[in-house]
Short mmCIF file of C-alpha atoms in Angstrom, two decimals:
data_model
loop_
_atom_site.label_atom_id
_atom_site.label_comp_id
_atom_site.label_asym_id
_atom_site.label_seq_id
_atom_site.Cartn_x
_atom_site.Cartn_y
_atom_site.Cartn_z
CA MET A 77 -23.24 20.03 -28.90
CA ASN A 78 -25.88 21.67 -26.74
CA THR A 79 -25.15 24.52 -24.37
CA GLU A 80 -26.29 22.67 -21.25
CA PHE A 81 -23.79 19.86 -21.87
CA LEU A 82 -20.89 22.28 -22.40
CA ASN A 83 -21.82 24.36 -19.36
CA SER A 84 -21.93 21.27 -17.15
CA ILE A 85 -18.32 20.48 -18.10
CA ILE A 86 -17.24 24.07 -17.46
CA GLU A 87 -18.92 23.92 -14.05
CA ARG A 88 -16.99 20.74 -13.20
CA GLN A 89 -13.76 22.47 -14.26
CA ASN A 90 -14.47 25.32 -11.86
CA GLN A 91 -15.24 22.96 -8.99
CA GLN A 92 -12.38 20.47 -9.43
CA GLN A 93 -9.78 19.79 -6.79
CA VAL A 94 -6.45 20.93 -8.23
CA VAL A 95 -3.87 18.14 -7.81
CA PRO A 96 -0.73 17.37 -9.85
CA SER A 97 -1.17 14.58 -12.39
CA ASN A 98 -1.24 11.00 -11.18
CA GLN A 99 1.85 10.30 -13.26
CA THR A 100 3.81 13.14 -11.62
CA ILE A 101 2.99 11.75 -8.17
CA ALA A 102 3.74 8.16 -9.22
CA ASN A 103 7.07 9.21 -10.75
CA TRP A 104 8.06 10.88 -7.47
CA ALA A 105 7.22 7.75 -5.45
CA GLN A 106 9.08 5.51 -7.89
CA SER A 107 12.13 7.78 -7.87
CA LEU A 108 12.20 7.59 -4.08
CA LEU A 109 11.94 3.79 -4.14
CA ASN A 110 14.68 3.57 -6.76
CA LEU A 111 16.93 5.73 -4.59
CA ILE A 112 16.58 3.72 -1.38
CA PHE A 113 16.76 0.42 -3.27
CA PRO A 114 19.33 1.07 -6.02
CA GLU A 115 18.82 -2.50 -7.26
CA ARG A 116 15.78 -1.12 -9.10
CA GLY A 117 17.72 1.21 -11.37
CA ALA A 118 20.94 1.71 -13.25
CA SER A 119 24.21 1.31 -11.38
CA THR A 120 25.03 4.29 -9.15
CA ASN A 121 28.01 5.20 -7.02
CA TYR A 122 26.82 8.09 -4.83
CA ASN A 123 28.88 9.36 -1.93
CA GLN A 124 27.11 10.79 1.13
CA ASP A 125 27.13 14.39 -0.10
CA VAL A 126 25.64 13.49 -3.48
CA LEU A 127 23.09 11.21 -1.83
CA LYS A 128 22.00 13.98 0.52
CA GLY A 129 21.57 16.23 -2.50
CA VAL A 130 19.33 13.73 -4.28
CA PHE A 131 17.19 13.29 -1.16
CA PHE A 132 16.93 17.08 -0.91
CA GLU A 133 15.74 17.27 -4.53
CA LEU A 134 13.06 14.64 -3.85
CA LYS A 135 11.96 16.52 -0.73
CA GLU A 136 11.65 19.70 -2.78
CA GLU A 137 9.68 17.76 -5.39
CA LEU A 138 7.30 16.51 -2.69
CA LEU A 139 6.95 20.07 -1.39
CA LEU A 140 6.06 21.26 -4.90
CA ILE A 141 3.45 18.50 -5.20
CA LEU A 142 1.96 19.53 -1.87
CA LYS A 143 1.93 23.21 -2.82
CA SER A 144 0.25 22.34 -6.11
CA THR A 145 -2.52 20.41 -4.33
CA LYS A 146 -5.33 22.90 -3.80
CA SER A 147 -6.83 21.20 -0.71
CA SER A 148 -3.52 20.81 1.16
CA ASN A 149 -2.67 23.07 4.10
CA LYS A 150 -0.28 25.66 2.64
CA VAL A 151 1.05 26.61 6.08
CA LEU A 152 2.00 23.04 6.95
CA ASN A 153 3.42 21.84 3.62
CA LYS A 154 7.10 22.30 4.48
CA GLY A 155 6.62 20.65 7.86
CA ILE A 156 4.89 17.71 6.19
CA ALA A 157 7.72 17.27 3.66
CA ASP A 158 10.32 17.48 6.45
CA ALA A 159 8.38 15.03 8.64
CA PHE A 160 8.00 12.50 5.83
CA PHE A 161 11.72 12.47 5.08
CA ASP A 162 12.50 12.30 8.79
CA ARG A 163 10.42 9.12 8.88
CA LEU A 164 12.05 7.66 5.77
CA PRO A 165 14.70 5.61 7.68
CA GLU A 166 11.87 3.87 9.58
CA ILE A 167 9.98 3.22 6.34
CA TYR A 168 13.19 1.77 4.91
CA ARG A 169 13.65 -0.46 7.97
CA LYS A 170 10.11 -1.83 7.62
CA LEU A 171 10.58 -2.46 3.90
CA ASN A 172 13.69 -4.46 4.68
CA THR A 173 11.64 -6.66 7.03
CA ASP A 174 9.19 -7.22 4.14
CA LEU A 175 12.15 -8.11 1.96
CA VAL A 176 13.42 -10.62 4.54
CA SER A 177 9.97 -12.26 4.70
CA LEU A 178 10.08 -12.88 0.94
CA VAL A 179 13.67 -14.10 0.89
CA ASP A 180 13.01 -16.53 3.73
CA GLY A 181 9.48 -17.53 2.76
CA ASP A 182 9.42 -17.99 -1.01
CA PRO A 183 11.27 -21.06 -2.33
CA ALA A 184 11.30 -19.50 -5.80
CA ALA A 185 13.13 -16.36 -4.65
CA GLN A 186 16.75 -16.54 -5.74
CA SER A 187 18.01 -13.26 -4.26
CA GLU A 188 17.08 -9.91 -2.75
CA PHE A 189 17.88 -8.35 -6.12
CA GLU A 190 15.25 -10.50 -7.84
CA ILE A 191 12.59 -9.57 -5.27
CA ILE A 192 13.37 -5.84 -5.36
CA ARG A 193 13.47 -5.72 -9.14
CA CYS A 194 10.72 -8.20 -10.05
CA TYR A 195 8.23 -8.96 -7.27
CA PRO A 196 4.91 -7.08 -7.54
CA GLY A 197 4.20 -7.73 -3.85
CA PHE A 198 7.31 -5.87 -2.75
CA PHE A 199 6.55 -2.95 -5.05
CA ALA A 200 2.94 -2.67 -3.87
CA VAL A 201 3.94 -2.79 -0.21
CA ALA A 202 6.62 -0.14 -0.78
CA MET A 203 4.09 2.19 -2.38
CA TYR A 204 1.70 1.48 0.50
CA ARG A 205 4.35 2.31 3.12
CA PHE A 206 5.10 5.65 1.45
CA ALA A 207 1.39 6.42 1.10
CA HIS A 208 0.58 5.37 4.67
CA GLU A 209 3.07 7.83 6.14
CA LEU A 210 1.63 10.62 4.01
CA HIS A 211 -1.85 9.57 5.15
CA LEU A 212 -0.74 9.80 8.79
CA LEU A 213 0.44 13.35 8.02
CA ASP A 214 -3.10 14.18 6.80
CA VAL A 215 -2.04 14.72 3.20
CA PRO A 216 -5.14 14.72 0.94
CA HIS A 217 -5.50 12.72 -2.30
CA ILE A 218 -1.79 11.94 -2.82
CA PRO A 219 -1.65 8.76 -0.66
CA ARG A 220 -4.57 7.22 -2.54
CA ILE A 221 -3.09 8.18 -5.90
CA ILE A 222 0.15 6.38 -4.96
CA THR A 223 -1.57 3.16 -3.86
CA GLU A 224 -3.91 3.21 -6.85
CA TYR A 225 -0.89 3.51 -9.13
CA ALA A 226 0.51 0.39 -7.47
CA HIS A 227 -2.92 -1.25 -7.85
CA THR A 228 -2.94 -0.48 -11.57
CA THR A 229 0.63 -1.75 -11.96
CA THR A 230 0.43 -4.92 -9.86
CA GLY A 231 -3.24 -5.80 -9.34
CA ILE A 232 -2.69 -5.45 -5.57
CA ASP A 233 -5.09 -3.02 -3.89
CA ILE A 234 -3.95 -1.73 -0.48
CA HIS A 235 -5.73 1.25 1.02
CA PRO A 236 -3.21 3.76 2.45
CA ALA A 237 -5.12 3.97 5.75
CA ALA A 238 -4.74 0.25 6.51
CA GLU A 239 -2.47 -0.53 9.45
CA ILE A 240 0.13 -3.13 8.51
CA GLY A 241 2.91 -4.49 10.71
CA GLU A 242 6.36 -5.72 9.79
CA TYR A 243 7.54 -8.73 7.74
CA LEU A 244 4.53 -8.66 5.39
CA TYR A 245 4.76 -11.41 2.78
CA ILE A 246 2.69 -11.07 -0.40
CA ASP A 247 3.27 -13.85 -2.92
CA HIS A 248 1.97 -13.33 -6.47
CA GLY A 249 -0.66 -10.95 -5.12
CA THR A 250 -2.87 -10.36 -8.16
CA GLY A 251 -6.42 -9.60 -7.01
CA LEU A 252 -5.42 -9.01 -3.39
CA VAL A 253 -7.56 -6.40 -1.59
CA ILE A 254 -6.75 -4.85 1.80
CA GLY A 255 -9.49 -2.44 2.90
CA GLU A 256 -9.24 0.93 4.60
CA THR A 257 -9.71 -0.11 8.24
CA THR A 258 -7.86 -3.43 8.03
CA VAL A 259 -5.29 -4.09 10.76
CA ILE A 260 -2.55 -6.64 10.01
CA GLY A 261 0.02 -7.84 12.55
CA ASN A 262 3.60 -8.99 12.03
CA HIS A 263 4.85 -11.96 9.98
CA VAL A 264 1.62 -12.32 7.97
CA LYS A 265 1.55 -14.17 4.64
CA LEU A 266 -1.04 -13.27 2.01
CA TYR A 267 -1.54 -14.95 -1.36
CA GLN A 268 -3.28 -13.88 -4.56
CA GLY A 269 -7.00 -13.19 -4.56
CA VAL A 270 -7.32 -12.63 -0.81
CA THR A 271 -9.95 -10.06 0.19
CA LEU A 272 -9.84 -8.36 3.58
CA GLY A 273 -13.07 -6.46 3.18
CA ALA A 274 -16.23 -5.06 4.70
CA LEU A 275 -19.51 -6.87 5.34
CA SER A 276 -21.44 -3.78 4.28
CA VAL A 277 -20.77 -0.94 1.87
CA ASP A 278 -23.36 1.30 3.57
CA LYS A 279 -22.06 4.89 3.32
CA SER A 280 -23.25 5.62 6.88
CA LYS A 281 -20.52 3.27 8.14
CA SER A 282 -17.67 5.20 6.52
CA ASN A 283 -16.26 6.26 9.91
CA VAL A 284 -16.41 2.88 11.67
CA LYS A 285 -14.09 -0.13 11.51
CA ARG A 286 -15.43 -2.22 8.64
CA HIS A 287 -12.53 -4.51 7.82
CA PRO A 288 -10.96 -7.42 9.73
CA THR A 289 -8.01 -7.57 12.09
CA ILE A 290 -5.35 -10.17 11.31
CA GLY A 291 -3.08 -11.32 14.14
CA ASN A 292 0.61 -12.21 14.03
CA HIS A 293 2.10 -15.16 12.11
CA VAL A 294 -1.12 -15.74 10.13
CA ILE A 295 -1.20 -17.38 6.68
CA ILE A 296 -4.12 -16.64 4.35
CA TYR A 297 -4.15 -18.67 1.15
CA SER A 298 -5.40 -17.69 -2.29
CA GLY A 299 -9.01 -16.77 -2.84
CA ALA A 300 -9.91 -16.46 0.83
CA THR A 301 -12.41 -13.73 1.76
CA ILE A 302 -12.47 -12.36 5.31
CA LEU A 303 -15.07 -9.69 6.06
CA GLY A 304 -16.19 -7.46 8.89
CA GLY A 305 -14.77 -4.97 11.34
CA GLU A 306 -15.36 -7.26 14.31
CA THR A 307 -13.72 -10.25 12.66
CA PHE A 308 -10.40 -11.16 14.28
CA ILE A 309 -8.04 -13.87 13.06
CA GLY A 310 -6.01 -15.12 16.00
CA ASP A 311 -2.23 -15.44 15.97
CA HIS A 312 -0.65 -18.47 14.26
CA SER A 313 -3.84 -19.29 12.33
CA VAL A 314 -4.02 -20.71 8.81
CA ILE A 315 -6.91 -19.72 6.53
CA GLY A 316 -7.20 -22.02 3.55
CA GLY A 317 -7.92 -21.18 -0.04
CA ASN A 318 -11.44 -20.04 -1.04
CA VAL A 319 -12.64 -19.77 2.56
CA TRP A 320 -15.47 -17.27 3.18
CA LEU A 321 -15.16 -16.03 6.75
CA THR A 322 -17.27 -13.45 8.60
CA ARG A 323 -16.58 -14.38 12.22
CA SER A 324 -13.54 -14.45 14.44
CA VAL A 325 -11.36 -17.51 14.95
CA PRO A 326 -9.11 -18.11 17.97
CA GLU A 327 -5.35 -18.38 18.06
CA GLY A 328 -3.89 -21.41 16.32
CA SER A 329 -6.97 -22.11 14.17
CA THR A 330 -6.96 -23.89 10.83
CA VAL A 331 -9.92 -22.97 8.61
CA TYR A 332 -10.43 -24.62 5.26
CA HIS A 333 -13.01 -24.91 2.51
CA GLN A 334 -14.03 -28.47 1.66
CA ALA A 335 -15.01 -28.59 -1.98
CA GLU A 336 -17.14 -31.32 -3.46
CA ILE A 337 -15.38 -32.70 -6.53
CA LYS A 338 -17.26 -34.79 -9.08
CA ILE A 339 -15.52 -36.45 -11.99
CA LYS A 340 -17.61 -37.68 -14.89
#
């Protein structure tokens, strides 16, 4: 191997952002999810004192991850870990609204246990809600690593900066994309293959709203693509499968794609 090639790798090593491994971060997030939803793991019988101890251990683990992240603010790390765990009851409350939306909305769902243990949509949203709170606390890298782990596991891609309300329903979910500046209201249903994306991938627009806003009580069926930061989907609208939409629609709209079918 030539010297130039080897030196280029050494230079990258010297310049890299030091962050704990993706698996270490993903394991922490999964351990937290398993703790607040014990249906995901082996049977436990914690009393309050033991439970407090386990939460403390996970807080210390988060603090260690933050301290091991070179670009994080060393002075603020403990405050960030404390703030995240202070917000955990609210994250838990929102996740329970997502759970209710699946129990009430999916005819195939037999129980909360089945959804918590088996549904990729619930897992992806849980990882997003953890990551979003860390994003709001200005934590670098870690939020995206958490949501990309969920993306790899479920096929559901939710950017941690997206703003998502309560009672989010994701059925199946494979191929679903929710972009960075997307805003989603309450009681929204999303199916597999939906893209809430940007009209342009021009780098100069990285600091502007590029992704759509979805109102409350909206249903978006599989394969629909909704693009653009100025695109607003009004409350109580239904967007049919395979629709390509780049403009706003008013409240109560029904938008559908009319395919031409030929049988020979």
